[in-house]
Every structure is written in structure tokens, then in C-alpha cells.
């Protein structure tokens, strides 16, 4: 499948889809506290998405059973909400959410601390977020896709963190996952040229320890092999003639 270029009308719909998603993320962030279950977060996110007149795009996607992915500590992504899984003070929790507005998908993820967290956990979250912003400095028409990947890799390397290679970012539009795949680690080829009107979900997943991950027997939850903690930061981004527009920022 070719990389789709969105028309001005489609870009407006993407903007609105992403703006609504940023509200969902904001409200979920404010709700986080020790003692709540990962299912409580899913129920909140799902009801916010529907109250905004949108559809949760993760629900039933390849059989995924919930609307929000809630991943704690050594869980990297795609944690399945569970009413017996309780957030504890000091945990870090990654919330990945998406919705469909008038046929257009948005996708974003954030990692938050639960109450007071360690300095090491705070640094992992901050560096992961910063790696996204380093990456999108290269997200300009005329540059190539892997310039983004290489910038994320170069920024992370000095910290000694593991960059997850088994999962990547993606194009997004009338489908949750469109071409191209967007690796968060160095590539030897420059990849496709970036053009105005491309919409991309860029999503570094960074482990405090090694990069290796494995899947739990639920076939969804991705965890680090070495048990180290992991953070995730994702926005849907529009390529323009100038600076990229980060569509899912609140
Ligand atoms: Co995504």
C-alpha cells in the first residue's frame, strides 16, 4: 500500500480527531491515582471517547478486547485492562489510546507516574518523550522517513536505554495502521521521502534495560525480557511545507 497524502479536507478531519483524543488523554492523566484498576482507566477512556461522539478504534482491532492499552512498569505496550490489576504508588503506567472521528483515526500514548516515582523512572519517561521531539525535528517535507528514526536512535544511545525494535510507528488516516512503518532505531537506508499531507504516528518505546521484548500468553501484552521498566510516547503528526504539526498535543 502506498503512503496516503491527505487533502485539506481530510487534514481538517484528522486535526479534529486528534484534538478530541488529546482531551481523552488529558482526562485520563488527571484521573490516575494509586488504588485504581487498569480496567477503571479503560472504562473512563472508553466513555470519554463515546461522549465526544467518537468510536474507540482499538476495541476489537485484531481481537483486542478493550479501548485503551494500559501497560505497567515492565509492560511495554498493549497491556489488557483488568479489574484486579491495581496501580500502586511508584508505578509507571503507559496509556495508549485512539479514536475514530468521521472516519478518521487518531493515535497517541503517554507514560505517567503513579504518585511519587523514583528519579530513574522519571528520567526514563522524560527521555522517551524527548526522543520523540528529537525525531520530529527531522519530520520535514524533503527529508526522508528514516531521518526521524536515526535522530531518535542517536538521542537515546548515550543513555544506554534499549530501543524496542519489534514494534514500530506507522502511517494513519482512514485506517489505524497505514504505510509506512516507522522504526525508532537507526536505519541504513533513508526510506521514503516525506511529503506535505502525510500523517504519521511516531511512537518510541524505550526500555531502561535491554531492548528485547516478549509476549505474554494473552498474545497481547508485550513485556521486557529482562524485567526492566519501559516508557512509551506517541503522537499523530502532520507533515507540512514547514514545521510538522503535532496533532494530538493538548
Ligand atoms: Co500507534
Tab-separated table of N, CA and C and ligand atoms in Angstrom, residues 96 107 170 176-177 201 203 234, ligand 1:
chain	number	residue	atom	x	y	z
A	96	UNK	N	-2.186	4.025	26.066
A	96	UNK	CA	-2.213	4.175	24.618
A	96	UNK	C	-3.683	4.193	24.228
A	107	UNK	N	-4.213	8.482	17.174
A	107	UNK	CA	-3.491	7.507	17.994
A	107	UNK	C	-2.430	8.262	18.792
A	170	UNK	N	3.770	4.186	12.601
A	170	UNK	CA	3.007	3.858	11.388
A	170	UNK	C	2.300	5.076	10.813
A	176	UNK	N	-6.206	2.742	11.095
A	176	UNK	CA	-5.312	2.946	12.245
A	176	UNK	C	-3.865	2.746	11.825
A	177	UNK	N	-3.629	1.711	11.055
A	177	UNK	CA	-2.262	1.411	10.616
A	177	UNK	C	-2.187	1.507	9.098
A	201	UNK	N	2.018	8.331	12.878
A	201	UNK	CA	2.025	8.080	14.332
A	201	UNK	C	3.437	7.639	14.697
A	203	UNK	N	6.156	6.785	17.554
A	203	UNK	CA	5.936	6.258	18.908
A	203	UNK	C	7.113	5.485	19.488
A	234	UNK	N	3.787	8.745	22.168
A	234	UNK	CA	3.313	8.720	20.774
A	234	UNK	C	2.401	9.895	20.490
B	1	LIG	CO1	0.337	3.676	17.187
